[in-house]
Short mmCIF file of C-alpha atoms in Angstrom, two decimals:
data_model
loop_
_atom_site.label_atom_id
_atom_site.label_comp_id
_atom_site.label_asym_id
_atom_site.label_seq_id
_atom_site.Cartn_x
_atom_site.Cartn_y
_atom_site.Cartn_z
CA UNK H 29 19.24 -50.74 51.07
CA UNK H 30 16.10 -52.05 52.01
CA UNK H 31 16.44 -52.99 55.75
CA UNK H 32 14.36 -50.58 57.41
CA UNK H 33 11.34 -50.76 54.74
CA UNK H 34 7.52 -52.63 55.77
CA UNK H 35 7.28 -54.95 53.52
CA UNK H 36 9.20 -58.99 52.67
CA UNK H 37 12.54 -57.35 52.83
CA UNK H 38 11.93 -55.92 56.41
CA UNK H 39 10.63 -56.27 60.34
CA UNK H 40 10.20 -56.51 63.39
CA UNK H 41 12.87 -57.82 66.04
CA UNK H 42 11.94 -61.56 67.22
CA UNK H 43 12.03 -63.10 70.44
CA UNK H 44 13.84 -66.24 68.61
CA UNK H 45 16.74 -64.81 66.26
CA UNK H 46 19.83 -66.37 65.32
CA UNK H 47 22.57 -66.20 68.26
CA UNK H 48 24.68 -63.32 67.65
CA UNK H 49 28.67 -63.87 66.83
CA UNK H 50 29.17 -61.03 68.74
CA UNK H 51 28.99 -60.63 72.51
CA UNK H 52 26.11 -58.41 73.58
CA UNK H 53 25.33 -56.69 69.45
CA UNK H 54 23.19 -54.27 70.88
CA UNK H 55 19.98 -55.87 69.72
CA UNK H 56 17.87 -53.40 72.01
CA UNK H 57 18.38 -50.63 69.37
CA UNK H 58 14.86 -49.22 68.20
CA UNK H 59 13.73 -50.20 65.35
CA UNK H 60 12.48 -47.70 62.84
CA UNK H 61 9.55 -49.14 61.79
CA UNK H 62 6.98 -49.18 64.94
CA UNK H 63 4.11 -49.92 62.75
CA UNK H 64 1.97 -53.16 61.93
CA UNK H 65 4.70 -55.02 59.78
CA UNK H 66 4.01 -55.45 55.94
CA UNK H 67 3.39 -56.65 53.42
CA UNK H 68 1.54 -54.71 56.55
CA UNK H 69 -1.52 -54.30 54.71
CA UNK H 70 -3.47 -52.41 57.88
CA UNK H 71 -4.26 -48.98 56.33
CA UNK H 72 -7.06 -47.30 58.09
CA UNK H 73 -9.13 -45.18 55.42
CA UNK H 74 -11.77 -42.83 56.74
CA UNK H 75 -13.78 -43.43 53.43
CA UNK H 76 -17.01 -45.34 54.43
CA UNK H 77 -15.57 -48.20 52.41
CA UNK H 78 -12.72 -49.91 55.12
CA UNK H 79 -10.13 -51.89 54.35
CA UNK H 80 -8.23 -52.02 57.86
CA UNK H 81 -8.36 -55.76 58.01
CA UNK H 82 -7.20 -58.28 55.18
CA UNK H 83 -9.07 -60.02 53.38
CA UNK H 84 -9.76 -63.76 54.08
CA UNK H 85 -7.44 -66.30 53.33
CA UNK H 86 -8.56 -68.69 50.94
CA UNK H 87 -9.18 -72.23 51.47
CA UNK H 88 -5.54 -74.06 51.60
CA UNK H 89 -5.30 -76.40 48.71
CA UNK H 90 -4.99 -80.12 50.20
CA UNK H 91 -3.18 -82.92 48.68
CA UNK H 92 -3.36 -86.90 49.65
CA UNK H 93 -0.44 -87.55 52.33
CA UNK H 94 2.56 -88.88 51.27
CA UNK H 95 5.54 -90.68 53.06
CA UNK H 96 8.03 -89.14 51.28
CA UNK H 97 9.42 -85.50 51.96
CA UNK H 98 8.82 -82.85 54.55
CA UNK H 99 6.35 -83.20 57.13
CA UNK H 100 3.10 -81.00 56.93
CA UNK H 101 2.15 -81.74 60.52
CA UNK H 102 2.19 -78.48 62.58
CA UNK H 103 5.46 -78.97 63.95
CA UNK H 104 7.24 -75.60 66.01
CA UNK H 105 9.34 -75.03 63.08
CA UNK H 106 6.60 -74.63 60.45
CA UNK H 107 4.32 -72.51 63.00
CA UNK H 108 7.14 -70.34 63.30
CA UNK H 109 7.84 -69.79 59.84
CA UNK H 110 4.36 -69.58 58.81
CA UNK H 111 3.40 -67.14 61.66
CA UNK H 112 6.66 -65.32 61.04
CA UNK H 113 5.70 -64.95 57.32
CA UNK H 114 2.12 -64.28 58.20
CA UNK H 115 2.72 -61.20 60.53
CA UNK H 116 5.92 -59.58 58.73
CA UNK H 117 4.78 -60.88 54.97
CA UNK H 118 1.00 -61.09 54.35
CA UNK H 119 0.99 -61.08 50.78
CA UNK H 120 3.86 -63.83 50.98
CA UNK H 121 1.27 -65.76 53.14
CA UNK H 122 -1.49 -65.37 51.56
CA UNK H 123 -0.38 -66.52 48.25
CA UNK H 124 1.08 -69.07 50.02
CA UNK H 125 -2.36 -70.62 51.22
CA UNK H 126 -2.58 -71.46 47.70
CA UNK H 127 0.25 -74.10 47.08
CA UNK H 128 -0.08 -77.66 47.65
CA UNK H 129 1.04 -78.56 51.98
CA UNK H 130 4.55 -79.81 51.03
CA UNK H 131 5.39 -76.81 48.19
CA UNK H 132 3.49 -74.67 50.90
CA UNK H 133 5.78 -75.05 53.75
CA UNK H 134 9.10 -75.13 51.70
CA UNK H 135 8.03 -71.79 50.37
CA UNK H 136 7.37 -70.29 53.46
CA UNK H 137 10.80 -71.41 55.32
CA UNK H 138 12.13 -69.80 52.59
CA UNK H 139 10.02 -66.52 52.92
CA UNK H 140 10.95 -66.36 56.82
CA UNK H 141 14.24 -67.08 56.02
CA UNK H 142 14.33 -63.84 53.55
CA UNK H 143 13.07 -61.77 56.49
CA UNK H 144 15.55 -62.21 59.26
CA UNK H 145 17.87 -61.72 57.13
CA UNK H 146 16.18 -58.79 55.64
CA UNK H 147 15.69 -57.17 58.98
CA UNK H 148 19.76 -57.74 59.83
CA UNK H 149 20.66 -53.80 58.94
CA UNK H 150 17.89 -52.24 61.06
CA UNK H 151 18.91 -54.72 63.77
CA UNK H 152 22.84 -53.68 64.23
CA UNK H 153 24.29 -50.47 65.09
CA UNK H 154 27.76 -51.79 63.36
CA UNK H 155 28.45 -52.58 59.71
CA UNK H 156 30.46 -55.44 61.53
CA UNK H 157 28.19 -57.29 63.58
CA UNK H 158 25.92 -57.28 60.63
CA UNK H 159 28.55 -58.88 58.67
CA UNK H 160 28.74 -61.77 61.68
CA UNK H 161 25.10 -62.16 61.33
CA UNK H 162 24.92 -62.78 57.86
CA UNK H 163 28.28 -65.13 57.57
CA UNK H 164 26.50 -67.11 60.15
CA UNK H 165 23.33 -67.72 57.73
CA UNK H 166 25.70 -68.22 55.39
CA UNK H 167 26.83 -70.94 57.44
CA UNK H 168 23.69 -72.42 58.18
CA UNK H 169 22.95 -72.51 54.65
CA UNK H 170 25.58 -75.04 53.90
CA UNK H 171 24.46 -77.13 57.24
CA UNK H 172 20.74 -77.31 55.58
CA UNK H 173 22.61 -78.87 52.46
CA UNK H 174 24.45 -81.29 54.75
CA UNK H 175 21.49 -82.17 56.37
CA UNK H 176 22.61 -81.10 59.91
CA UNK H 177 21.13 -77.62 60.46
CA UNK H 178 21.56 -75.87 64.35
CA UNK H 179 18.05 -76.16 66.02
CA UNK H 180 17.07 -72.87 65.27
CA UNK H 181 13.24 -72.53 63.38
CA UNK H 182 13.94 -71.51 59.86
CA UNK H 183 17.21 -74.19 59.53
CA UNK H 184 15.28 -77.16 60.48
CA UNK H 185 12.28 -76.08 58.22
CA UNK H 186 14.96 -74.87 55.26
CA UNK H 187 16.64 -78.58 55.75
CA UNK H 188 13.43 -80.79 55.71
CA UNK H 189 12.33 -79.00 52.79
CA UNK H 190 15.70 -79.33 50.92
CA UNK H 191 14.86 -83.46 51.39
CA UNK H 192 12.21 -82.89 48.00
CA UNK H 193 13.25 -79.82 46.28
CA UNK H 194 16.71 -78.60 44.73
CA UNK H 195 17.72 -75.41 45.70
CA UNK H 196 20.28 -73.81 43.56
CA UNK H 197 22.93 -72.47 46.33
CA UNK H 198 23.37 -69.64 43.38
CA UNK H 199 20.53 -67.64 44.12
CA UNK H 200 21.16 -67.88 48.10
CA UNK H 201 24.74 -66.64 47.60
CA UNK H 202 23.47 -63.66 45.36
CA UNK H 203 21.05 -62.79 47.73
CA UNK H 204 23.52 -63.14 50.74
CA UNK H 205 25.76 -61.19 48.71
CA UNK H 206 23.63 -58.42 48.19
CA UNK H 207 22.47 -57.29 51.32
CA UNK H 208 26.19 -57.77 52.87
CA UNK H 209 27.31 -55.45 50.42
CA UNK H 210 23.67 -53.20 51.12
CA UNK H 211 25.67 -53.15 54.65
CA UNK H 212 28.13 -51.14 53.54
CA UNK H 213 26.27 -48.75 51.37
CA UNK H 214 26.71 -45.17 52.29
CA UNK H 215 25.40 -43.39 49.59
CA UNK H 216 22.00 -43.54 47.70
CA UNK H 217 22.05 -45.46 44.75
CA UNK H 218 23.24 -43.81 41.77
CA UNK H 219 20.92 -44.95 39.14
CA UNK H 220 17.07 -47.19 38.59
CA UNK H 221 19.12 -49.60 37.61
CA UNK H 222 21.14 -50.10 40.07
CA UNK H 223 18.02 -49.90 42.07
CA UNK H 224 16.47 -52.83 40.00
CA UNK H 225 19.50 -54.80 40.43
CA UNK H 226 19.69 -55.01 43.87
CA UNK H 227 15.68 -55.71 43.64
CA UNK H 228 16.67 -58.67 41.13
CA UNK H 229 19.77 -59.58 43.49
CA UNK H 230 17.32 -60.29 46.39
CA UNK H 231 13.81 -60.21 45.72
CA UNK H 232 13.74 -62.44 42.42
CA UNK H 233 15.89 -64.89 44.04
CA UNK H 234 13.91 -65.56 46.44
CA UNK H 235 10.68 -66.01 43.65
CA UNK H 236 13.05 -68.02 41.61
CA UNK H 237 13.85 -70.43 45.02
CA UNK H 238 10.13 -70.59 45.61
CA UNK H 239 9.87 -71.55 41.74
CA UNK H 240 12.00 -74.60 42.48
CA UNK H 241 10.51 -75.02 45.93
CA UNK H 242 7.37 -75.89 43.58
CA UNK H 243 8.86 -77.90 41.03
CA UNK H 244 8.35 -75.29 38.34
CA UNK H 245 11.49 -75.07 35.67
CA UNK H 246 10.44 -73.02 33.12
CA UNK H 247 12.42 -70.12 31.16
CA UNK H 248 8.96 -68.10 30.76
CA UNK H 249 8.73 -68.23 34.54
CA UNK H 250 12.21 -67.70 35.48
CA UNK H 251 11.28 -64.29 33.65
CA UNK H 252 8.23 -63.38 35.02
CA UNK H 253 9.88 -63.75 38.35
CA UNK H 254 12.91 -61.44 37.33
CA UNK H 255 10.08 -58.69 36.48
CA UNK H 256 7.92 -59.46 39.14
CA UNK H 257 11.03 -59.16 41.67
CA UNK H 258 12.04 -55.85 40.20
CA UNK H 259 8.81 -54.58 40.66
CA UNK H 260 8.14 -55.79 44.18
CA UNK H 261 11.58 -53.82 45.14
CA UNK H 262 10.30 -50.79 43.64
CA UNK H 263 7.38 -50.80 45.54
CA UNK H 264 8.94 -51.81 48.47
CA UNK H 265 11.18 -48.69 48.26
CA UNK H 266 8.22 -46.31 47.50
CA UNK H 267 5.87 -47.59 50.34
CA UNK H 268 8.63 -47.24 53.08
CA UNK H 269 10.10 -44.07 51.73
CA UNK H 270 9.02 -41.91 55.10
CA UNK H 271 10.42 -44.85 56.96
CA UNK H 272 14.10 -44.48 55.53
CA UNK H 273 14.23 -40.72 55.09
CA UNK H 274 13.47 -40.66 58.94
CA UNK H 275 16.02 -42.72 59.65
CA UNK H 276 18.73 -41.27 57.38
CA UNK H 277 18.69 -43.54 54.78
CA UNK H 278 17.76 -42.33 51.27
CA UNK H 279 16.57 -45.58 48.59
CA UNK H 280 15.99 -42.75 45.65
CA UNK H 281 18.59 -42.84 42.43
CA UNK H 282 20.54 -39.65 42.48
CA UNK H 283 20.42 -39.96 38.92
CA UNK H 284 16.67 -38.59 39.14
CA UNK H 285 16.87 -36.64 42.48
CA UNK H 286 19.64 -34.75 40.77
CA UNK H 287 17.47 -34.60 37.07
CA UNK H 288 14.59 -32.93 39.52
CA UNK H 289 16.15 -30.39 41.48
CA UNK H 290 15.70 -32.50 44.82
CA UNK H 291 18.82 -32.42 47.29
CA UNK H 292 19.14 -34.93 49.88
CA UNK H 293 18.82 -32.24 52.55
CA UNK H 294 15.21 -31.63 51.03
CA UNK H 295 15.02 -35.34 51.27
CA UNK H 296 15.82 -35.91 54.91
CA UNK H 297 13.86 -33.11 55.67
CA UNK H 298 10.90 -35.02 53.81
CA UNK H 299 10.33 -32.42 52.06
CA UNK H 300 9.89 -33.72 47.94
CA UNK H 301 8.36 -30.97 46.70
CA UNK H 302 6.87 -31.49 43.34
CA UNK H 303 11.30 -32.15 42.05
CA UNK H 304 10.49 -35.42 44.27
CA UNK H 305 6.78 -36.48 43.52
CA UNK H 306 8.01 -36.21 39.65
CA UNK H 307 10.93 -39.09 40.84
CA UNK H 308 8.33 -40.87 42.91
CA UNK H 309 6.26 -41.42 39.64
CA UNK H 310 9.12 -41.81 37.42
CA UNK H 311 9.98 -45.08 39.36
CA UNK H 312 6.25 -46.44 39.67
CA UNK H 313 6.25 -46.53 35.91
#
């Protein structure tokens, strides 16, 4: 639903990606989005107040070494995920900065992880190949468990951090789950809620794995990250909505398209009229 959009759930292609299942799976398809990758937060204004570059990051919380757990030490698998995380996920990053080295690097493999997988259905030109892609996470999932991930960035970094914090496989397999069956989606989504629940499904997992990443097993949290992931998907499908409609793909409920007056060829055309700035608002609140 989301794999075209600028923000945690989408991005760029990468020079180091999982090997494909499939011989040659067309991986020099354009991709959609030829902008400055999201949580891309470069938005020139012309106002004489400019906000085209972030802000700093803080200073990164330090903590006294320890011998047990994942390494901190800049090894190639956590400057991948962190740079992978800083240039496709900013806001993921810079919150980030903010955890403790060892909670800080488990929560980042898992952020990088959520974007090549995220970035899977703007990647493929077949429903098929995408399915490959994302049984072979699936796969190296269950290898990080074992302890014996392939040499590829993300496992290794998913694996050491799985030494000091217990990831319920649940909210992997929902997520996986989710965007296979996003694969196959043909149709806009019906209804918000079905909207929220693939936003739940995918985004809130992941806050609820970077909950346990940091040790945090709380009921009041697991529900602020349920809300918090709904929202984020919102967004998400707000900010890239010129992105999808250009490439065919339309995130808006046709429960409210259909309330408004707005038909999809309207839609495609880009053309909301004030039918589709009235569903536009109806979602942001």
């Amino acid at each position: 639903m989301w794999g075209r959009l600028p923000s945690a759930f989408s991005l760029r292609s990468y020079s180091t990606a999982p090997p494909s299942p499939s011989p040659s799976p067309n991986s020099s398809e354009p991709h959609p989005t030829s902008h400055s990758p999201s949580h891309s937060h470069s938005h020139s204004h012309s106002h004489s107040h400019s906000h085209s570059s972030p802000p700093p990051p803080p200073t990164p919380s330090s903590s006294p070494p320890s011998s047990k757990g994942p390494s901190t030490a800049k090894t190639p698998h956590n400057i991948y995920c962190a740079d992978l995380v800083r240039t496709s996920d900013y806001a993921g990053f810079y919150s980030s900065l903010f955890l403790p080295p060892r909670s800080r690097q488990a929560v980042l493999a898992l952020r990088a992880m959520n974007i090549e997988i995220a970035q899977i259905k703007s990647l493929v030109s077949k429903t098929e190949i995408g399915e490959m892609r994302l049984e072979w996470w699936k796969e190296l999932l269950e290898s990080c468990y074992d302890n014996n991930p392939p040499e590829f960035p993300v496992g290794v970094a998913l694996a050491e951090s799985m030494r000091t914090s217990r990831f319920s496989k649940a909210f992997f397999t929902k997520l996986l789950t989710a965007r296979k069956n996003d694969l196959n989606r043909r149709t806009q989504p019906r209804t918000l809620d079905e909207l929220e629940q693939y936003a739940e499904e995918t985004m809130s997992s992941l806050l609820y794995l970077s909950l346990e990443a940091v040790g945090v097993q709380a009921e009041a949290a697991d529900h602020v990250a349920s809300h918090l992931g709904k929202a984020i998907g919102l967004i998400t499908v707000l900010r890239g909505l010129s992105i999808t409609l250009k490439a065919g793909e339309i995130n808006l409920p046709l429960e409210l398209t259909a309330e408004a007056g707005v038909t999809q060829q309207q839609l495609l055309r880009l053309d909301l009229g004030e039918g589709g700035h009235d569903v536009v608002f109806k979602i942001a609140n």
